Coordinates of C-alpha atoms and ligand atoms in Angstrom, one line a residue:
M1 CA 6.0 -26.3 29.9
Q2 CA 6.2 -23.0 28.0
M3 CA 8.7 -22.7 25.1
S4 CA 11.2 -19.8 25.1
N5 CA 11.6 -17.9 21.8
M6 CA 15.1 -19.4 21.4
E7 CA 13.8 -23.0 21.8
R8 CA 11.0 -22.2 19.4
T9 CA 13.3 -21.2 16.5
V10 CA 14.7 -24.7 16.5
K11 CA 11.4 -26.4 16.6
E12 CA 9.0 -24.2 14.6
K13 CA 9.1 -20.8 12.8
M14 CA 8.1 -17.7 14.9
R15 CA 5.0 -16.1 13.5
A16 CA 4.7 -12.4 12.7
I17 CA 1.3 -11.0 13.8
I18 CA -0.4 -7.8 12.9
T19 CA -1.3 -6.1 16.3
G20 CA -2.1 -2.6 15.1
V21 CA -3.0 -0.7 11.9
G22 CA -3.5 3.0 11.3
H23 CA -3.8 5.5 8.5
Y24 CA -3.7 9.2 7.7
A25 CA -5.2 11.0 4.8
P26 CA -4.7 14.8 4.4
E27 CA -7.9 16.9 4.8
K28 CA -7.7 18.7 1.5
R29 CA -9.9 17.1 -1.2
L30 CA -9.5 17.2 -4.9
T31 CA -12.8 16.1 -6.5
N32 CA -13.6 15.0 -10.1
Q33 CA -15.4 18.3 -10.4
D34 CA -12.2 20.2 -9.4
L35 CA -10.3 18.2 -12.1
E36 CA -12.9 19.1 -14.7
R37 CA -11.8 22.7 -14.2
M38 CA -8.1 21.8 -14.6
V39 CA -7.9 19.3 -17.6
D40 CA -10.1 18.0 -20.4
T41 CA -12.0 15.3 -18.3
N42 CA -15.3 14.8 -16.6
D43 CA -16.8 13.1 -13.6
K44 CA -18.5 10.4 -15.7
W45 CA -15.3 9.4 -17.5
I46 CA -13.3 9.2 -14.3
T47 CA -16.1 7.4 -12.3
T48 CA -16.9 4.8 -15.0
R49 CA -13.2 4.1 -16.0
T50 CA -11.7 4.2 -12.5
G51 CA -14.2 4.3 -9.7
I52 CA -12.6 7.3 -8.2
K53 CA -14.7 10.3 -7.0
E54 CA -12.1 12.3 -5.1
R55 CA -8.5 12.1 -3.6
R56 CA -6.6 13.8 -0.8
I57 CA -3.8 16.3 -1.4
L58 CA -1.0 17.0 1.1
D59 CA 0.1 20.6 1.7
K60 CA 2.9 21.7 -0.7
E61 CA 5.3 22.3 2.2
K62 CA 4.9 18.8 3.8
G63 CA 6.6 15.5 2.8
I64 CA 5.4 11.9 3.3
S65 CA 7.0 11.8 6.8
H66 CA 4.1 14.0 8.0
M67 CA 1.6 11.5 6.9
G68 CA 3.7 8.4 7.9
I69 CA 4.2 9.7 11.4
R70 CA 0.5 10.1 12.0
A71 CA -0.4 6.8 10.5
A72 CA 2.3 5.2 12.6
E73 CA 1.1 6.9 15.8
M74 CA -2.4 5.5 15.2
A75 CA -1.1 2.0 14.5
L76 CA 1.2 2.1 17.6
S77 CA -1.6 3.3 19.9
R78 CA -4.0 0.7 18.6
A79 CA -1.3 -2.0 19.2
N80 CA -0.5 -0.6 22.6
V81 CA 3.2 -0.5 21.6
S82 CA 5.4 2.5 22.3
A83 CA 7.8 3.8 19.7
S84 CA 10.7 3.1 22.0
E85 CA 10.0 -0.6 21.8
L86 CA 10.4 -0.8 18.0
D87 CA 13.3 -2.8 16.6
L88 CA 12.9 -1.8 12.9
I89 CA 11.0 0.8 10.7
L90 CA 10.4 0.1 7.1
V91 CA 9.0 2.7 4.9
A92 CA 7.6 1.8 1.5
T93 CA 7.4 4.9 -0.7
V94 CA 8.3 6.3 -4.2
T95 CA 8.1 9.8 -2.9
P96 CA 10.4 10.1 0.1
D97 CA 10.7 13.7 1.7
M98 CA 14.1 13.8 -0.1
P99 CA 16.4 11.3 -1.8
V100 CA 18.8 11.3 1.2
P101 CA 18.3 10.5 4.1
A102 CA 15.6 7.8 4.1
A103 CA 12.1 8.8 5.2
A104 CA 12.6 6.0 7.8
A105 CA 15.2 8.2 9.5
I106 CA 13.0 11.2 9.6
I107 CA 10.1 9.2 11.0
Q108 CA 12.3 7.4 13.5
K109 CA 13.4 10.7 15.0
E110 CA 9.9 12.2 15.2
L111 CA 8.5 9.0 16.7
G112 CA 11.3 8.9 19.3
A113 CA 12.0 5.2 18.3
E114 CA 15.5 5.4 19.8
K115 CA 16.6 1.8 19.7
C116 CA 15.6 0.8 16.2
W117 CA 17.1 0.8 12.7
G118 CA 15.3 1.1 9.4
F119 CA 15.3 1.9 5.8
D120 CA 13.0 2.8 2.8
I121 CA 11.8 0.4 0.2
N122 CA 10.8 1.4 -3.3
G123 CA 8.5 -1.3 -4.8
G124 CA 6.1 1.2 -6.5
C125 CA 2.4 0.3 -5.8
A126 CA 3.5 -3.0 -4.5
G127 CA 6.0 -1.4 -2.1
F128 CA 3.9 -2.0 1.0
L129 CA 3.8 -5.7 0.3
C130 CA 7.5 -5.7 -0.3
A131 CA 8.0 -4.0 3.1
M132 CA 5.5 -6.4 4.9
A133 CA 7.3 -9.5 3.4
T134 CA 10.6 -8.1 4.5
G135 CA 9.5 -7.1 8.0
A136 CA 7.9 -10.5 8.6
Q137 CA 11.3 -12.2 7.9
F138 CA 13.0 -10.4 10.7
I139 CA 10.3 -11.7 13.1
E140 CA 10.1 -15.2 11.7
N141 CA 13.8 -15.7 12.1
S142 CA 13.6 -14.4 15.7
R143 CA 15.9 -11.4 15.0
H144 CA 13.3 -8.9 16.0
Q145 CA 10.2 -8.6 18.1
K146 CA 8.5 -5.4 16.9
V147 CA 8.5 -4.0 13.4
L148 CA 6.7 -0.9 12.1
V149 CA 5.8 -1.1 8.4
I150 CA 4.6 2.1 6.8
G151 CA 3.3 2.7 3.2
A152 CA 3.2 6.4 2.3
D153 CA 3.1 8.5 -0.9
K154 CA 2.6 12.0 -1.9
M155 CA 1.8 11.4 -5.6
S156 CA 0.6 15.1 -5.9
A157 CA 4.4 15.9 -5.8
I158 CA 5.2 14.0 -9.0
L159 CA 2.0 14.4 -11.0
N160 CA 1.6 16.7 -14.1
Y161 CA -1.8 18.4 -13.5
E162 CA -2.0 19.1 -17.2
D163 CA -1.9 15.4 -18.1
R164 CA -5.4 13.9 -17.8
N165 CA -4.0 10.4 -18.3
T166 CA -2.3 10.4 -14.9
C167 CA -3.5 13.3 -12.8
V168 CA -7.0 11.9 -12.2
L169 CA -5.7 8.6 -10.9
F170 CA -3.5 9.3 -7.9
G171 CA -3.8 11.0 -4.5
D172 CA -1.8 11.3 -1.2
G173 CA -2.1 9.2 1.9
A174 CA -0.3 6.8 4.4
G175 CA -1.0 3.7 6.4
A176 CA 1.0 1.8 8.9
V177 CA 1.1 -1.7 10.4
V178 CA 2.7 -3.0 13.7
L179 CA 4.1 -6.5 13.3
E180 CA 4.9 -8.4 16.5
A181 CA 6.3 -11.8 17.3
A182 CA 3.4 -14.1 18.4
S183 CA 3.4 -15.0 22.0
D184 CA 3.1 -18.7 22.8
G185 CA -0.1 -20.3 21.7
E186 CA -1.2 -17.2 19.9
K187 CA -2.8 -18.0 16.5
G188 CA -2.8 -16.0 13.3
G189 CA -0.3 -13.8 11.5
I190 CA 1.5 -13.7 8.2
D191 CA 1.0 -17.1 6.6
D192 CA 2.8 -16.7 3.2
F193 CA 3.6 -14.4 0.4
D194 CA 4.5 -14.6 -3.2
M195 CA 6.3 -11.6 -4.8
H196 CA 7.6 -10.9 -8.3
L197 CA 9.7 -8.5 -10.3
D198 CA 9.8 -8.1 -14.1
G199 CA 11.9 -5.2 -15.3
T200 CA 10.6 -5.5 -18.8
G201 CA 7.7 -3.3 -17.5
A202 CA 10.0 -0.4 -16.6
K203 CA 9.0 1.5 -19.7
S204 CA 5.3 1.2 -18.9
L205 CA 5.3 3.2 -15.6
F206 CA 8.2 5.5 -14.6
M207 CA 9.5 8.9 -13.6
E208 CA 12.6 9.6 -15.6
A209 CA 14.5 12.3 -13.9
G210 CA 15.6 13.1 -10.3
G211 CA 17.9 10.0 -10.0
S212 CA 21.6 9.4 -10.9
L213 CA 20.8 8.9 -14.7
H214 CA 19.0 12.3 -15.1
P215 CA 19.8 14.5 -12.1
A216 CA 17.7 17.7 -12.0
T217 CA 18.7 20.3 -14.5
H218 CA 16.9 23.1 -16.2
E219 CA 16.5 20.8 -19.2
T220 CA 14.9 17.9 -17.2
V221 CA 12.4 20.4 -15.7
E222 CA 11.7 22.0 -19.1
K223 CA 11.1 18.5 -20.6
R224 CA 8.8 17.6 -17.7
M225 CA 10.9 14.6 -16.8
H226 CA 10.1 14.9 -13.1
Y227 CA 6.5 13.7 -13.6
V228 CA 5.0 10.1 -13.7
Y229 CA 4.2 8.6 -17.0
Q230 CA 2.4 5.4 -17.7
D231 CA 1.0 3.2 -20.4
G232 CA -2.4 2.8 -18.7
R233 CA -3.7 0.1 -21.0
N234 CA -0.6 -2.1 -20.6
V235 CA -0.5 -1.7 -16.8
F236 CA -4.2 -2.4 -16.6
K237 CA -4.0 -5.8 -18.3
K238 CA -0.8 -6.8 -16.5
A239 CA -2.3 -5.8 -13.1
I240 CA -5.4 -8.0 -13.6
N241 CA -3.4 -11.0 -14.6
G242 CA -0.6 -10.5 -12.1
M243 CA -2.7 -10.0 -9.0
S244 CA -5.2 -12.7 -9.8
E245 CA -2.7 -15.4 -10.8
V246 CA -0.5 -14.9 -7.8
S247 CA -3.5 -14.7 -5.4
A248 CA -5.0 -17.9 -6.9
R249 CA -1.7 -19.7 -6.6
L250 CA -1.4 -18.7 -2.9
M251 CA -5.0 -19.8 -2.2
E252 CA -4.5 -23.1 -3.9
K253 CA -1.2 -23.7 -2.1
H254 CA -3.0 -23.3 1.3
G255 CA -6.1 -25.3 0.2
L256 CA -8.4 -22.2 0.1
K257 CA -11.4 -21.6 -2.2
G258 CA -13.2 -18.3 -2.7
E259 CA -15.8 -19.2 -0.1
D260 CA -13.0 -19.8 2.5
M261 CA -11.7 -16.3 2.3
G262 CA -12.5 -13.5 4.7
L263 CA -11.4 -10.4 2.8
L264 CA -9.3 -9.4 -0.2
I265 CA -7.6 -6.1 0.3
P266 CA -6.3 -5.2 -3.1
H267 CA -4.2 -2.3 -4.2
Q268 CA -6.7 0.5 -5.1
A269 CA -5.6 1.6 -8.6
N270 CA -8.8 1.1 -10.6
L271 CA -12.2 -0.4 -9.6
R272 CA -12.4 -2.4 -12.8
I273 CA -9.0 -4.1 -12.0
I274 CA -10.3 -4.9 -8.5
D275 CA -13.6 -6.3 -9.9
S276 CA -11.9 -8.5 -12.5
V277 CA -9.4 -9.9 -9.9
S278 CA -12.3 -10.6 -7.4
K279 CA -14.3 -12.4 -10.0
K280 CA -11.3 -14.5 -11.1
L281 CA -10.8 -15.5 -7.5
G282 CA -14.6 -16.4 -7.0
L283 CA -15.1 -13.7 -4.3
T284 CA -18.4 -11.8 -3.6
P285 CA -18.4 -8.0 -3.3
E286 CA -18.8 -8.5 0.5
Q287 CA -15.3 -10.2 0.5
V288 CA -13.5 -7.3 -1.2
M289 CA -12.4 -4.1 0.5
V290 CA -12.9 -1.0 -1.8
N291 CA -12.3 2.6 -0.8
I292 CA -10.9 3.9 -4.0
E293 CA -13.7 6.4 -4.4
K294 CA -12.4 8.4 -1.5
Y295 CA -8.6 8.4 -2.1
G296 CA -7.7 7.3 -5.6
N297 CA -4.4 5.5 -5.9
T298 CA -2.1 6.5 -3.1
T299 CA 0.6 4.0 -4.3
A300 CA 2.2 2.5 -1.2
G301 CA -0.5 3.8 1.0
T302 CA -3.6 2.1 -0.6
I303 CA -3.4 -1.3 1.2
P304 CA -2.6 -0.2 4.8
I305 CA -5.2 2.6 4.6
A306 CA -7.8 0.0 3.3
M307 CA -6.8 -2.4 6.0
S308 CA -7.2 0.2 8.7
E309 CA -10.7 1.2 7.5
A310 CA -11.7 -2.5 7.1
W311 CA -10.7 -3.1 10.7
E312 CA -12.7 0.0 11.8
D313 CA -15.7 -1.3 9.9
G314 CA -15.5 -4.7 11.6
R315 CA -14.9 -6.4 8.2
M316 CA -12.1 -8.6 9.5
K317 CA -12.9 -11.3 12.3
K318 CA -10.4 -13.2 14.3
G319 CA -9.3 -16.3 12.3
D320 CA -10.3 -14.7 8.9
R321 CA -8.1 -15.5 6.0
I322 CA -7.1 -12.2 4.3
I323 CA -5.3 -11.7 1.0
L324 CA -3.4 -8.5 0.3
S325 CA -2.5 -8.1 -3.4
A326 CA -0.8 -5.3 -5.4
F327 CA 0.7 -4.5 -8.8
G328 CA 2.9 -1.5 -9.7
A329 CA 6.0 0.0 -11.3
G330 CA 8.9 -2.3 -12.1
F331 CA 6.7 -4.2 -12.8
T332 CA 6.6 -5.4 -9.1
W333 CA 3.6 -7.4 -7.9
G334 CA 2.5 -10.1 -5.5
S335 CA 0.1 -11.2 -2.8
L336 CA 0.4 -11.9 0.9
L337 CA -1.9 -14.3 2.8
L338 CA -2.5 -13.8 6.5
T339 CA -4.8 -14.9 9.2
W340 CA -6.4 -12.0 11.2
A341 CA -5.5 -12.3 14.9
L342 CA -7.4 -9.4 16.5
E343 CA -10.9 -9.4 18.2
G344 CA -13.4 -6.7 17.5
K345 CA -13.2 -3.4 15.6
A346 CA -10.6 -0.7 15.7
P347 CA -11.8 2.5 17.4
R348 CA -12.4 5.3 15.0
T349 CA -10.3 8.4 15.6
Ligands
COA1 N1 -10.7 12.0 -19.0 C1 -11.2 11.8 -20.3 N2 -10.7 11.0 -21.1 C2 -9.5 10.4 -20.9 C3 -8.8 10.6 -19.7 C4 -9.5 11.5 -18.7 N3 -8.9 11.7 -17.5 N4 -7.7 9.9 -19.6 C5 -7.6 9.3 -20.9 N5 -8.7 9.7 -21.6 C6 -9.0 9.2 -22.9 C7 -7.8 8.7 -23.7 O1 -7.1 9.8 -24.3 C8 -8.4 7.9 -24.8 O2 -8.9 8.7 -25.8 P1 -8.8 8.2 -27.3 O3 -9.5 6.9 -27.5 O4 -9.3 9.4 -28.1 O5 -7.3 8.0 -27.5 C9 -9.7 7.3 -24.1 O6 -9.9 8.1 -22.9 C10 -9.6 5.9 -23.6 O7 -8.3 5.7 -23.1 P2 -7.9 4.2 -22.5 O8 -6.4 4.3 -22.1 O9 -8.3 3.2 -23.4 O10 -8.8 4.1 -21.2 P3 -8.9 2.9 -20.3 O11 -10.2 2.3 -20.3 O12 -7.7 1.9 -20.5 O13 -8.6 3.5 -18.9 C11 -6.9 4.0 -17.3 C12 -7.5 4.4 -18.6 C13 -5.6 4.8 -17.1 C14 -8.0 4.5 -16.3 C15 -6.7 2.5 -17.1 O14 -5.9 2.1 -18.2 C16 -5.9 2.2 -15.8 O15 -6.5 2.4 -14.8 N6 -4.7 1.6 -15.9 C17 -4.0 1.2 -14.7 C18 -3.4 2.4 -14.2 C19 -2.9 2.5 -12.8 O16 -3.6 2.8 -11.9 N7 -1.6 2.2 -12.6 C20 -1.0 2.5 -11.4 C21 -0.1 1.4 -10.9 S1 -1.1 0.0 -10.7

């Protein structure tokens, strides 16, 4: 006899399954050679220190909703879900179109998702994982059936293109995931997550002005307080330790060794961070998704963009154990373990 969803909540937890992933990257490219003409840097330094060759830049007059909508449309179409079926939209971003209203509201209207609610989540570079963990809860407790999780950032809007320490690292982009309640007997989905917050890191990566403490004034603009600053060395070390420790703990908790893993999809901030984390987890290069050379660090966008491309490339097979891991401003960091539930590759668009 088939169990209804209501009966199942009493007997076992509902599972949240990824049924579609999509992404969007603006067409305009900013290469290392372009940056050589803007600041005192060079392709060799950027490539060897970060792994980045180019990043994408969104038009000045567009906000992240432009990218989030397109990524969402791709994810919804691949999941065969219409926007009107969505219960909840979560948007992870540090660069919403504007402080009020939430980017989720702008995206909801454009998608025509008339019966849902939603909100934005600011978890820095780990924002997409914060949003995935949040979205999965609403499905696991049987409150919702279909949740859209978007990670989108327009870092070009908050970068100082005279500061070589930061402007070479970031780019613009968005990715989106459709989470659905598993149907009876369906295997796979979000297995577990382990997220952390440590505010002692607040001074290592921040944008000082534009909030309630330092609203925009001529002075904040003159003092360049609307740009991102970071202590790269400190963030670098903390990111390696944070991502590898949490991922190792999750793997151990679920009885998984390096050779049991399908794919690690890490936040794309620096190739050396990704390589160190992968080695610590005992993974081979084939088990690690890397696309940092094309996009740089798109903050909340990196993981869903990488997941969408990994699916297109056939790098995730049904039943594969996948780890998503990120570290960012806050500090906020963590990992999410899932079992891939889809057959075949995503169609390239
Ligand atoms: N081009 C050329 N030289 C540069 C440069 C650039 N774009 N940026 C910095 N440098 C210089 C520095 O000024 C420094 O010069 P100095 O030794 O004369 O002072 C030198 O290169 C080395 O700097 P350092 O900070 O030690 O380099 P690094 O090996 O730590 O790499 C980062 C710097 C930023 C690439 C690295 O620390 C990093 O990726 N950190 C994590 C950043 C991140 O992505 N965070 C986002 C959230 S996760």
